[in-house]
Tab-separated table of C-alpha atoms and ligand atoms in Angstrom:
chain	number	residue	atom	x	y	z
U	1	UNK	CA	-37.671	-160.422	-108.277
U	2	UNK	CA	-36.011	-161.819	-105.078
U	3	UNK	CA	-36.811	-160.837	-102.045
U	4	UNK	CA	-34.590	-161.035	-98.786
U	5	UNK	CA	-36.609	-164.193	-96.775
U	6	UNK	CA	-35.759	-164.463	-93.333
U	7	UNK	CA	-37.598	-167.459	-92.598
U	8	UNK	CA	-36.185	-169.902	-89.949
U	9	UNK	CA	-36.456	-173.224	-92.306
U	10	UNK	CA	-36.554	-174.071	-95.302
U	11	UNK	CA	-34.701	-170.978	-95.408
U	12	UNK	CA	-33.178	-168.753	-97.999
U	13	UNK	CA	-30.836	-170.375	-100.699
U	14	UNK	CA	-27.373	-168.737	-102.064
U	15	UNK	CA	-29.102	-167.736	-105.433
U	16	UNK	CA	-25.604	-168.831	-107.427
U	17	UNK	CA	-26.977	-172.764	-106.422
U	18	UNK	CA	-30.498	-172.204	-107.101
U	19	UNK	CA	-28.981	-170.701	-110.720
U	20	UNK	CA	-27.107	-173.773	-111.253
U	21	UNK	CA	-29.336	-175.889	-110.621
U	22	UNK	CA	-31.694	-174.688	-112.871
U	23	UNK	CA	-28.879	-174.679	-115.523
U	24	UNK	CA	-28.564	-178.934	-114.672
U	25	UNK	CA	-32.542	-179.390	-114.277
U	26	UNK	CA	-33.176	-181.427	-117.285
U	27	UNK	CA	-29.408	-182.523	-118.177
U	28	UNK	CA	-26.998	-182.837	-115.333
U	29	UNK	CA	-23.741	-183.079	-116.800
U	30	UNK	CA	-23.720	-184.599	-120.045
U	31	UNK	CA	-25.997	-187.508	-118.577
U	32	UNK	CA	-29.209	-186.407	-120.416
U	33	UNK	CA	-31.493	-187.059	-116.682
U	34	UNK	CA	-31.857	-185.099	-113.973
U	35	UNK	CA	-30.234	-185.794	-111.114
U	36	UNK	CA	-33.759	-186.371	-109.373
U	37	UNK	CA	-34.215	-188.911	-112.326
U	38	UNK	CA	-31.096	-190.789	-111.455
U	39	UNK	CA	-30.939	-194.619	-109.950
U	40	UNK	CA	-29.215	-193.822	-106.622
U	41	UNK	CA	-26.579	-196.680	-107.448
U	42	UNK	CA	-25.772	-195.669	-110.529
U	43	UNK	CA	-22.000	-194.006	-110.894
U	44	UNK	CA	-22.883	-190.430	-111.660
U	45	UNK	CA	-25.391	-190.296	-107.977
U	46	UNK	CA	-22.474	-192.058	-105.772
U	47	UNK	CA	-20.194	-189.593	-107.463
U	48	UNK	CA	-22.536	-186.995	-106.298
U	49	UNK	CA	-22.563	-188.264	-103.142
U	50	UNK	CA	-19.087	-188.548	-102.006
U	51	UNK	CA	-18.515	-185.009	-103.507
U	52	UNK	CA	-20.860	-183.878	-101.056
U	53	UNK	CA	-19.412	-186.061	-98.318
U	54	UNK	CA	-15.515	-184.993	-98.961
U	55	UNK	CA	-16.643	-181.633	-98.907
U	56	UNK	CA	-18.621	-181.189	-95.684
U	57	UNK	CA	-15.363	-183.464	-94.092
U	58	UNK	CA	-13.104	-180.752	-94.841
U	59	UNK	CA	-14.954	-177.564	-94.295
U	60	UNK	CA	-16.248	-179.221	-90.678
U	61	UNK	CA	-12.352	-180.692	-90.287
U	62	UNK	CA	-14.119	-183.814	-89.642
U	63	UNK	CA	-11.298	-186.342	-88.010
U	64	UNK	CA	-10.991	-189.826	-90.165
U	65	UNK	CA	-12.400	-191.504	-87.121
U	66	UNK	CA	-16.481	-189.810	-87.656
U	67	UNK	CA	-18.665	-191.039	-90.436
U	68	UNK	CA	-21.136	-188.644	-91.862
U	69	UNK	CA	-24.201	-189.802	-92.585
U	70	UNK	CA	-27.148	-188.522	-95.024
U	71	UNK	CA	-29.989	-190.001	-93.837
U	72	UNK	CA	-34.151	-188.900	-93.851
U	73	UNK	CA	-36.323	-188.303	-90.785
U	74	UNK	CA	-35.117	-184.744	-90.006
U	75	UNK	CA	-33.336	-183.651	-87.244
U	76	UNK	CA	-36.421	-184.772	-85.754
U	77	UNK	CA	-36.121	-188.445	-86.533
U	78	UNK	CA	-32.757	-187.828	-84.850
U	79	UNK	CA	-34.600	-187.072	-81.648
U	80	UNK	CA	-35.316	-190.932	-81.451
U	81	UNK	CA	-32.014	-191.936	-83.315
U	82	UNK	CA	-29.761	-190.872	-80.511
U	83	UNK	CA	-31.591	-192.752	-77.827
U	84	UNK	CA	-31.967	-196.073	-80.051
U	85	UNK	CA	-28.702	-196.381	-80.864
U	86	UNK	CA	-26.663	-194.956	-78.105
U	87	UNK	CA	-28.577	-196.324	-75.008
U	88	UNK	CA	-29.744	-199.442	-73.758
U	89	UNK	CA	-33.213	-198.978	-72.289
U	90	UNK	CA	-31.622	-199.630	-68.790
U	91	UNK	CA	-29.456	-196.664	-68.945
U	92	UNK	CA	-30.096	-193.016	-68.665
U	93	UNK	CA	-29.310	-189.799	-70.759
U	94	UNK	CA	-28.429	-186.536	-69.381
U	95	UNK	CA	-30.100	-183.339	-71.163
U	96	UNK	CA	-29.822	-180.044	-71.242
U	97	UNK	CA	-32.771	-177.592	-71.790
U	98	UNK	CA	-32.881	-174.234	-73.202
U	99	UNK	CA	-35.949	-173.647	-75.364
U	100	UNK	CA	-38.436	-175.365	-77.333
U	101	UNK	CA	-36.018	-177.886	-79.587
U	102	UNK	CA	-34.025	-179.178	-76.516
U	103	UNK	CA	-37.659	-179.763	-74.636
U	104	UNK	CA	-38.663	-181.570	-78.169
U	105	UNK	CA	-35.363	-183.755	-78.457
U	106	UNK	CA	-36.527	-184.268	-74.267
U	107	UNK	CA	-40.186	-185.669	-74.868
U	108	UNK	CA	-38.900	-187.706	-77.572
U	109	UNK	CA	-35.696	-189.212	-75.740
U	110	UNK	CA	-38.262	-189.856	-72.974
U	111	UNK	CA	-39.983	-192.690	-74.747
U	112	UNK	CA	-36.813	-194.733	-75.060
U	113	UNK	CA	-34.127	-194.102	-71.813
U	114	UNK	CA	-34.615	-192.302	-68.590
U	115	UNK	CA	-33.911	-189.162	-69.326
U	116	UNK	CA	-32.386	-186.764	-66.361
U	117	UNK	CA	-32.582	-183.350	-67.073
U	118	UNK	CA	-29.006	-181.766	-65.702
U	119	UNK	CA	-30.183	-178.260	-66.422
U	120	UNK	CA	-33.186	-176.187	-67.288
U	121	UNK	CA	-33.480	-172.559	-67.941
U	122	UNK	CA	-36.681	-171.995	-67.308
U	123	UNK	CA	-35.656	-169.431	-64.522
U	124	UNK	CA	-34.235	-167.054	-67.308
U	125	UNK	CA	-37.508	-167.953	-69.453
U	126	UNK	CA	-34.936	-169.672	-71.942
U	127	UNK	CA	-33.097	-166.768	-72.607
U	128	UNK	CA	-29.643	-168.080	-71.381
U	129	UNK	CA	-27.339	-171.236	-71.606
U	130	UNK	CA	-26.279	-172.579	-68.258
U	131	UNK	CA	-23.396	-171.656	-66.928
U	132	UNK	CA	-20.242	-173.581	-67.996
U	133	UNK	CA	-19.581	-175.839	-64.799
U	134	UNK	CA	-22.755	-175.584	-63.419
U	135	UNK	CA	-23.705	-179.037	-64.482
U	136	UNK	CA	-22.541	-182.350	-63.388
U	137	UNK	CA	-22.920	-185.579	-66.116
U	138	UNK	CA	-22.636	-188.901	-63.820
U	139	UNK	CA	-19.836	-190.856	-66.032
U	140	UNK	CA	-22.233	-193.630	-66.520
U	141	UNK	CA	-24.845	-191.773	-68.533
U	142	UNK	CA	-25.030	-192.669	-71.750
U	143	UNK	CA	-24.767	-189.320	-73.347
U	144	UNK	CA	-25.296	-185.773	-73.066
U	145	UNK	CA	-27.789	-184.222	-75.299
U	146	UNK	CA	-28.268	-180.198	-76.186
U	147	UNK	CA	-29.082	-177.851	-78.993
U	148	UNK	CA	-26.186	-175.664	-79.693
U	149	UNK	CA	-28.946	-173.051	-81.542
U	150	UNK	CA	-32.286	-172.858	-80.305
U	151	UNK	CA	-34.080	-171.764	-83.949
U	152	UNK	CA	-36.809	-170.255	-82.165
U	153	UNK	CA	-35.930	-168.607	-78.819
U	154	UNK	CA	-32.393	-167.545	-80.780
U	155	UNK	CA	-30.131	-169.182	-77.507
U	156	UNK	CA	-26.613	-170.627	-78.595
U	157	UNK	CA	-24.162	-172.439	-76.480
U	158	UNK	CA	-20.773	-170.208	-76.891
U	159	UNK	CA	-18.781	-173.158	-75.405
U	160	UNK	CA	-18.913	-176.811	-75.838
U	161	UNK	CA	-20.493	-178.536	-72.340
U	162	UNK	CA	-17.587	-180.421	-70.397
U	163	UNK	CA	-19.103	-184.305	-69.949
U	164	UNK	CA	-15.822	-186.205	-69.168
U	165	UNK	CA	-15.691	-189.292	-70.811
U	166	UNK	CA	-19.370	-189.294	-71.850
U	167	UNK	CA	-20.439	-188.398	-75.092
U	168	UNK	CA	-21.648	-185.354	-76.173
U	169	UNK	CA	-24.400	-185.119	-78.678
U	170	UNK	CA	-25.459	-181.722	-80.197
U	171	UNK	CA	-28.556	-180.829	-82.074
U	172	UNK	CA	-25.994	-177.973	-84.791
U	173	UNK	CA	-29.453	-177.928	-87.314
U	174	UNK	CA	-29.277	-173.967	-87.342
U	175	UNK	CA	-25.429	-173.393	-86.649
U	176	UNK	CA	-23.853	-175.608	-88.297
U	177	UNK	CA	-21.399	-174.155	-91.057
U	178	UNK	CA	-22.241	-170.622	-89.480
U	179	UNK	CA	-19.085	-170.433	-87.485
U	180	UNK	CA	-16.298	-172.911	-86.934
U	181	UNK	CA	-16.831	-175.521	-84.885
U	182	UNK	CA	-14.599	-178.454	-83.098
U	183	UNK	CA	-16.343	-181.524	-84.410
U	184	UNK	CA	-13.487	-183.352	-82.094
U	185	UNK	CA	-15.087	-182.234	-78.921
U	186	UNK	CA	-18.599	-183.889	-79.849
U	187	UNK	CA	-19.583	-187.838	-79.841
U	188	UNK	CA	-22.541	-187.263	-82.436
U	189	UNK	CA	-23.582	-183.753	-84.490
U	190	UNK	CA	-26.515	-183.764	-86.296
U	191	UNK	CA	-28.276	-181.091	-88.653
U	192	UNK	CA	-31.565	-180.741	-90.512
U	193	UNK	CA	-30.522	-179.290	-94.112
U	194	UNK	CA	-33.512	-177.192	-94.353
U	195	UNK	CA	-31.252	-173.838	-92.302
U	196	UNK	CA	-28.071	-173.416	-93.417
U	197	UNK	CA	-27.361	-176.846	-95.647
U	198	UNK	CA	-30.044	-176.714	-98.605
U	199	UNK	CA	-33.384	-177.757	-98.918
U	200	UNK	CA	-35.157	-180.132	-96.536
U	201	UNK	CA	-35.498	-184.199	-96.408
U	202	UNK	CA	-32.385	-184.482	-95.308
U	203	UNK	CA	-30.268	-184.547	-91.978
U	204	UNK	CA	-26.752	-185.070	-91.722
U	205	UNK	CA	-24.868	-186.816	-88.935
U	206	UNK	CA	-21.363	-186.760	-87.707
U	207	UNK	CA	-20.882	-189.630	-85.656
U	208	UNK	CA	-17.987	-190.882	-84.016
U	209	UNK	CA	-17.295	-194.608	-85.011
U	210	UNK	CA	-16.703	-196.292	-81.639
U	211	UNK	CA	-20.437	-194.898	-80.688
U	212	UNK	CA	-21.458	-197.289	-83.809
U	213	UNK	CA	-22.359	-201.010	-83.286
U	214	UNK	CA	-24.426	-200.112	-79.939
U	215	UNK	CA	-27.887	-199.870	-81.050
U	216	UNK	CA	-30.678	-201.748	-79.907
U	217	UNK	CA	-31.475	-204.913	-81.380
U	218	UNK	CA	-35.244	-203.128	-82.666
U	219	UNK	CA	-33.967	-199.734	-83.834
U	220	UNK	CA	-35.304	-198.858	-86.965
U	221	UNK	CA	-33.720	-200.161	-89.816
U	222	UNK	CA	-33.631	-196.307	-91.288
U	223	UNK	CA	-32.589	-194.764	-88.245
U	224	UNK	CA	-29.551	-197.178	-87.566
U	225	UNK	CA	-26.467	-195.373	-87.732
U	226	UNK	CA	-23.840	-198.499	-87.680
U	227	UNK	CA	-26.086	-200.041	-90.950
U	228	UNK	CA	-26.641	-196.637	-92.835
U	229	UNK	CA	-22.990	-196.465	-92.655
U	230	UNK	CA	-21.807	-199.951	-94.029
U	231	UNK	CA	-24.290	-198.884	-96.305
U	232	UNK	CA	-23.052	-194.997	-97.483
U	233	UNK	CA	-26.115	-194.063	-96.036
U	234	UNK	CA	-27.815	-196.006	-98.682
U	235	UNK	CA	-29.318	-198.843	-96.868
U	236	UNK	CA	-32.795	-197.645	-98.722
U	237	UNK	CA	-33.522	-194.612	-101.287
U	238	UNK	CA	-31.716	-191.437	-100.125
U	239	UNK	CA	-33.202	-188.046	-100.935
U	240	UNK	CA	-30.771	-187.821	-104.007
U	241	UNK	CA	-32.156	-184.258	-104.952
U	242	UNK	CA	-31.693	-182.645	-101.367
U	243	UNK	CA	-28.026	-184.630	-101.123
U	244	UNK	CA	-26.975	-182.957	-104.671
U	245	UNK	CA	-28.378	-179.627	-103.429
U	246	UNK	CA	-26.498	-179.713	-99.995
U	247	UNK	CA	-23.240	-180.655	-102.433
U	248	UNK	CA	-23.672	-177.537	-104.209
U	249	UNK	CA	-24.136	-175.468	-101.217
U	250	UNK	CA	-21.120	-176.537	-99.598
U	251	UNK	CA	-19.184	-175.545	-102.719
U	252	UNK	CA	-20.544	-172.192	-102.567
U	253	UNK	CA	-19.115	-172.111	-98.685
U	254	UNK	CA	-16.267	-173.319	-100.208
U	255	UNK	CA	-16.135	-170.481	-102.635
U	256	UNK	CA	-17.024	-168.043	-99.545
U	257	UNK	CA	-13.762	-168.926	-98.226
U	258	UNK	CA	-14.903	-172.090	-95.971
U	259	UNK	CA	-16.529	-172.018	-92.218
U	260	UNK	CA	-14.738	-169.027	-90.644
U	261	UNK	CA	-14.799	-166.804	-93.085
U	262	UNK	CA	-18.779	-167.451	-93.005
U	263	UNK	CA	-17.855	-167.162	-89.724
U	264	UNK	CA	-16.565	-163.323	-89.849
U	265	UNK	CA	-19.477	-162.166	-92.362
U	266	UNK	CA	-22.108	-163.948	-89.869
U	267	UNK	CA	-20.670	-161.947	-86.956
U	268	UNK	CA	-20.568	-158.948	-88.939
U	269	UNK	CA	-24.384	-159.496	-89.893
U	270	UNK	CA	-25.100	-160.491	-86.028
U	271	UNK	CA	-23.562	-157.597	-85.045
U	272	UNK	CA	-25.505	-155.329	-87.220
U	273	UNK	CA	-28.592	-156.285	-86.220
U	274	UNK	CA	-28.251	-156.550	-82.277
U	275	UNK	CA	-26.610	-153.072	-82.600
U	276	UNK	CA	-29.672	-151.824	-83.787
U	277	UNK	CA	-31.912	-153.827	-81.302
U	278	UNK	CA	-29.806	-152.586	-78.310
U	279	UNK	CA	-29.599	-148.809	-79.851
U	280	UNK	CA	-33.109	-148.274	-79.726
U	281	UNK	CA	-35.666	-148.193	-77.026
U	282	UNK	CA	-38.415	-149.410	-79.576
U	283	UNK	CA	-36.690	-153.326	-80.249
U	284	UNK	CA	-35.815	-155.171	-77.841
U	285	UNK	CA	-34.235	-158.914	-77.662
U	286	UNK	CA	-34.081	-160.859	-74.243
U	287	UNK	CA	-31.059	-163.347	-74.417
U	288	UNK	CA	-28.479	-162.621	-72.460
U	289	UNK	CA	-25.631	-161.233	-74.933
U	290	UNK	CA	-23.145	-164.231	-74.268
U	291	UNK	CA	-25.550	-166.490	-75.239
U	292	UNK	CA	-27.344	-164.297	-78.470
U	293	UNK	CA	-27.819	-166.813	-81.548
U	294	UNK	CA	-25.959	-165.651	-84.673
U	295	UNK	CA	-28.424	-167.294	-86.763
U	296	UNK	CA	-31.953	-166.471	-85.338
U	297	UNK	CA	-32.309	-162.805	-83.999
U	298	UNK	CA	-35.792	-162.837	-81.896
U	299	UNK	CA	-37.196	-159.285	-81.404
U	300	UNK	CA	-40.219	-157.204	-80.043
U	301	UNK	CA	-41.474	-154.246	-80.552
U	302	UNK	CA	-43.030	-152.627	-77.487
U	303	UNK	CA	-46.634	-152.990	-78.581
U	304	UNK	CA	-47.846	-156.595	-79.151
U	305	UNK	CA	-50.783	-154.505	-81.621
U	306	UNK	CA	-47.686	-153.389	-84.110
U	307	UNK	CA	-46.077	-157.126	-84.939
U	308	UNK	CA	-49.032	-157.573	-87.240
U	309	UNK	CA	-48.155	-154.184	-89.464
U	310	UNK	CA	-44.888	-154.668	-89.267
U	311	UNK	CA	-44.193	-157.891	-90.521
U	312	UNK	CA	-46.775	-156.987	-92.889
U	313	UNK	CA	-45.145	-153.469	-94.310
U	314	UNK	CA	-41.514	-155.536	-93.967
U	315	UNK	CA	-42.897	-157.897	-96.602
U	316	UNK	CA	-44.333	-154.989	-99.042
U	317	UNK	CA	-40.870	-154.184	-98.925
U	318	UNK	CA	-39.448	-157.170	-100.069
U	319	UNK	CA	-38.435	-158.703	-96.290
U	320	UNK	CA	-40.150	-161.768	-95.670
U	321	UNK	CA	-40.076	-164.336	-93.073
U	322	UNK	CA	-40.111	-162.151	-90.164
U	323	UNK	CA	-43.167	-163.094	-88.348
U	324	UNK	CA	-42.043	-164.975	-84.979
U	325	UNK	CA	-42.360	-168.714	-84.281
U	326	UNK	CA	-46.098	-169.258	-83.778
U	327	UNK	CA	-45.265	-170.368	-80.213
U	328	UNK	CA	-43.988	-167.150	-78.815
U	329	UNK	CA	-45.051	-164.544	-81.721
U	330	UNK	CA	-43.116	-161.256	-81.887
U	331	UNK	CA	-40.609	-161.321	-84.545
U	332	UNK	CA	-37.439	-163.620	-85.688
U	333	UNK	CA	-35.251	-162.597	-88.712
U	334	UNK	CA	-33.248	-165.684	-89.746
U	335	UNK	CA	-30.003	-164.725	-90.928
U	336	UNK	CA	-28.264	-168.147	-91.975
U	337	UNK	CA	-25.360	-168.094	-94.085
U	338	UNK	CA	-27.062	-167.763	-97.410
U	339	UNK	CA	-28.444	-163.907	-96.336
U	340	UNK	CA	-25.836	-161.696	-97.342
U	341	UNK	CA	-25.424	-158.196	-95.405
U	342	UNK	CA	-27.100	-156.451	-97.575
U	343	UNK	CA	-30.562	-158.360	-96.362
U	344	UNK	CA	-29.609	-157.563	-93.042
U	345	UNK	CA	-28.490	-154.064	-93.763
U	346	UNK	CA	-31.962	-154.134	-95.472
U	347	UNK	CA	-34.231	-154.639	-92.538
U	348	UNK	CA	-32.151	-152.446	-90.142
U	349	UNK	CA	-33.191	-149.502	-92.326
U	350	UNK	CA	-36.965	-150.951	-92.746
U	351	UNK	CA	-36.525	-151.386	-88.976
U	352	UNK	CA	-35.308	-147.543	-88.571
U	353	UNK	CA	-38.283	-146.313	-91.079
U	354	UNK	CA	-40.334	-147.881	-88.455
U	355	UNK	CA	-39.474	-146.892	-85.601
U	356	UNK	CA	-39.497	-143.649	-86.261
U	357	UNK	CA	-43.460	-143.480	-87.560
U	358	UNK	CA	-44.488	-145.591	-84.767
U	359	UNK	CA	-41.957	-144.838	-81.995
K	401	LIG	C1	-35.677	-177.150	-87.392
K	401	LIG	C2	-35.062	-177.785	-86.212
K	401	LIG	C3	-35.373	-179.097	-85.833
K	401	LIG	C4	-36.411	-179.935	-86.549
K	401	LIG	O1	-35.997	-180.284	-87.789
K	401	LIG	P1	-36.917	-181.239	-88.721
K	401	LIG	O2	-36.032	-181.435	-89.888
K	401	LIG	O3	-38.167	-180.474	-89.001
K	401	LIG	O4	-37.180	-182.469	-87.960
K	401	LIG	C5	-34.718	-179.640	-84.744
K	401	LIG	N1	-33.810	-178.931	-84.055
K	401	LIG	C6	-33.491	-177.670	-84.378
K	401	LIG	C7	-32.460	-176.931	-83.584
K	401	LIG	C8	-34.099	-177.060	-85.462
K	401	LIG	O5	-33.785	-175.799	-85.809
């Protein structure tokens, strides 16, 4: 039996690619190996690969000028990539900070360029975006950095930040594919896999080729964007199994009717949930409404005593995942585009149930 996981990442799967690739395990295709058996090089992986590839290009509408890259480290290695090969150490990088991944991306960027932080939200206690044209990027910074979905305080950017001729760079690793998105407007987008792509070990990046060629003479050989692409982001071993699994997700978008029509079901799911947050005076969810995450709904309940029997009852009936991030506890249900609306439907009537025997 299946249950509905709500878990923030690795997250749930669509079970149609989980069922195929059980059916390829042993024999993918006729080849008589499994794919995680395969030499990287050898025709049948590089097919693999650019089927992948072609396919997140034309769901994303990629332009022909971005190369997408596959590479490991996470979106976390990605923290350091952006720096390393979009800064010189003299230069500086503007950020923008509005919960726990931005702050991460911020320590991290720290230890390679000088790092100006344009706007913080601690005042709303991370429970808002900055307001569009509140910020100024200097046009000599090198970039500007933010995180369009903050996984765990559930904060997303509804509008792309306006940095004149500077690039922008967005951490996407919990939006991306969740709604439609102008990959033209961005300079770099990366993306963990392990929310809304597949399985982790992977990250993919959508990088625009002029910012390639720039990096410092000591980046990391794996973390070099302008060399992973001359290579097909096979300068060393790729994580063939998590590349193959992505490829097989993005069919299934495909077969969902591509990004906005994920798009439509997501908001549909969103709405559901929020409606039943903002309905009750038992749930409650801080972020401003024009900045509410589609992907990662944080909620309380109004005693701290009742998160623990909660997500505890939620998971005897088959929703799991819904315990908060360990940094600010209450609860999170994770609702990337693999849960259908019947999960969420799901835990608003667990959520009901609830309320009503402890409201
Ligand atoms: C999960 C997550 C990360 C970290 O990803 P890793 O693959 O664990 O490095 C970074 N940013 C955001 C927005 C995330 O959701």
């Amino acid at each position: 039996m299946r249950v509905y996981n709500f878990s923030a990442g690795p997250a749930t799967m669509p079970l149609p690619v989980l069922e195929q690739a059980r059916s390829e395990m042993t024999d993918w295709h006729g080849s008589g190996m499994s794919v995680m058996e395969m030499s990287h090089r050898s025709p049948e992986f590089v097919g693999i690969a650019a089927a992948a590839e072609a396919r997140m290009r034309s769901l994303l509408s990629v332009p022909d000028d971005y190369a997408v890259l596959f590479l490991q480290g996470g979106a976390t290695g990605q923290f350091s990539a952006v720096p390393l090969n979009l800064a010189s150490p003299d230069r500086h990088a503007a950020y923008l900070n509005t919960g726990s991944w931005s702050a991460k991306a911020i320590e991290e960027g720290r230890k390679y360029v000088d790092v100006r932080v344009l706007a913080d939200e601690k005042d709303s206690r991370y429970a808002d975006v900055p307001t569009e044209g509140s910020f100024e990027v200097a046009p000599d910074a090198a970039y500007l950095h933010h995180t369009l979905n903050e996984t765990i305080g559930g904060v997303e950017f509804p509008y792309v930040p306006e940095a004149g001729t500077v690039p922008v760079v967005t951490d996407a690793s919990s939006t991306i594919l969740s709604r439609t998105m102008d990959v033209s407007r961005y300079g770099v987008v990366y993306a963990g896999a392990q929310k809304n792509l597949g399985p982790s070990g992977l990250c993919v990046v959508i990088v625009r080729r002029d910012l390639l060629g720039h990096a410092r003479p000591d980046v990391p050989a794996a973390l070099d964007w302008a060399a992973m692409d001359k290579a097909d982001s096979m300068l060393n071993t790729p994580p063939t199994l998590a590349w193959y699994l992505v490829g097989l997700v993005l069919e299934w978008v495909e077969e969902q009717g591509g990004v906005s029509a994920m798009g439509e079901r997501n908001r549909a799911k969103a709405d559901l949930l929020y409606g039943t947050i903002d309905r009750s005076d038992f749930y409650s969810n801080p972020v401003a409404p024009r900045a509410r995450s589609w992907m990662n709904v944080p909620f309380l309940v109004p005693d701290p005593a009742l998160e623990k029997p909660f997500v505890a009852a939620a998971a005897e009936a088959g929703l799991s995942g819904l315990a908060g991030h360990r940094s600010v506890g209450g609860m999170r249900a994770s609702i990337y585009n693999a849960m259908p609306i019947e999960g969420v439907q799901a835990l608003v009537d667990f959520m009901t149930d609830f309320e009503q025997q402890n409201g």
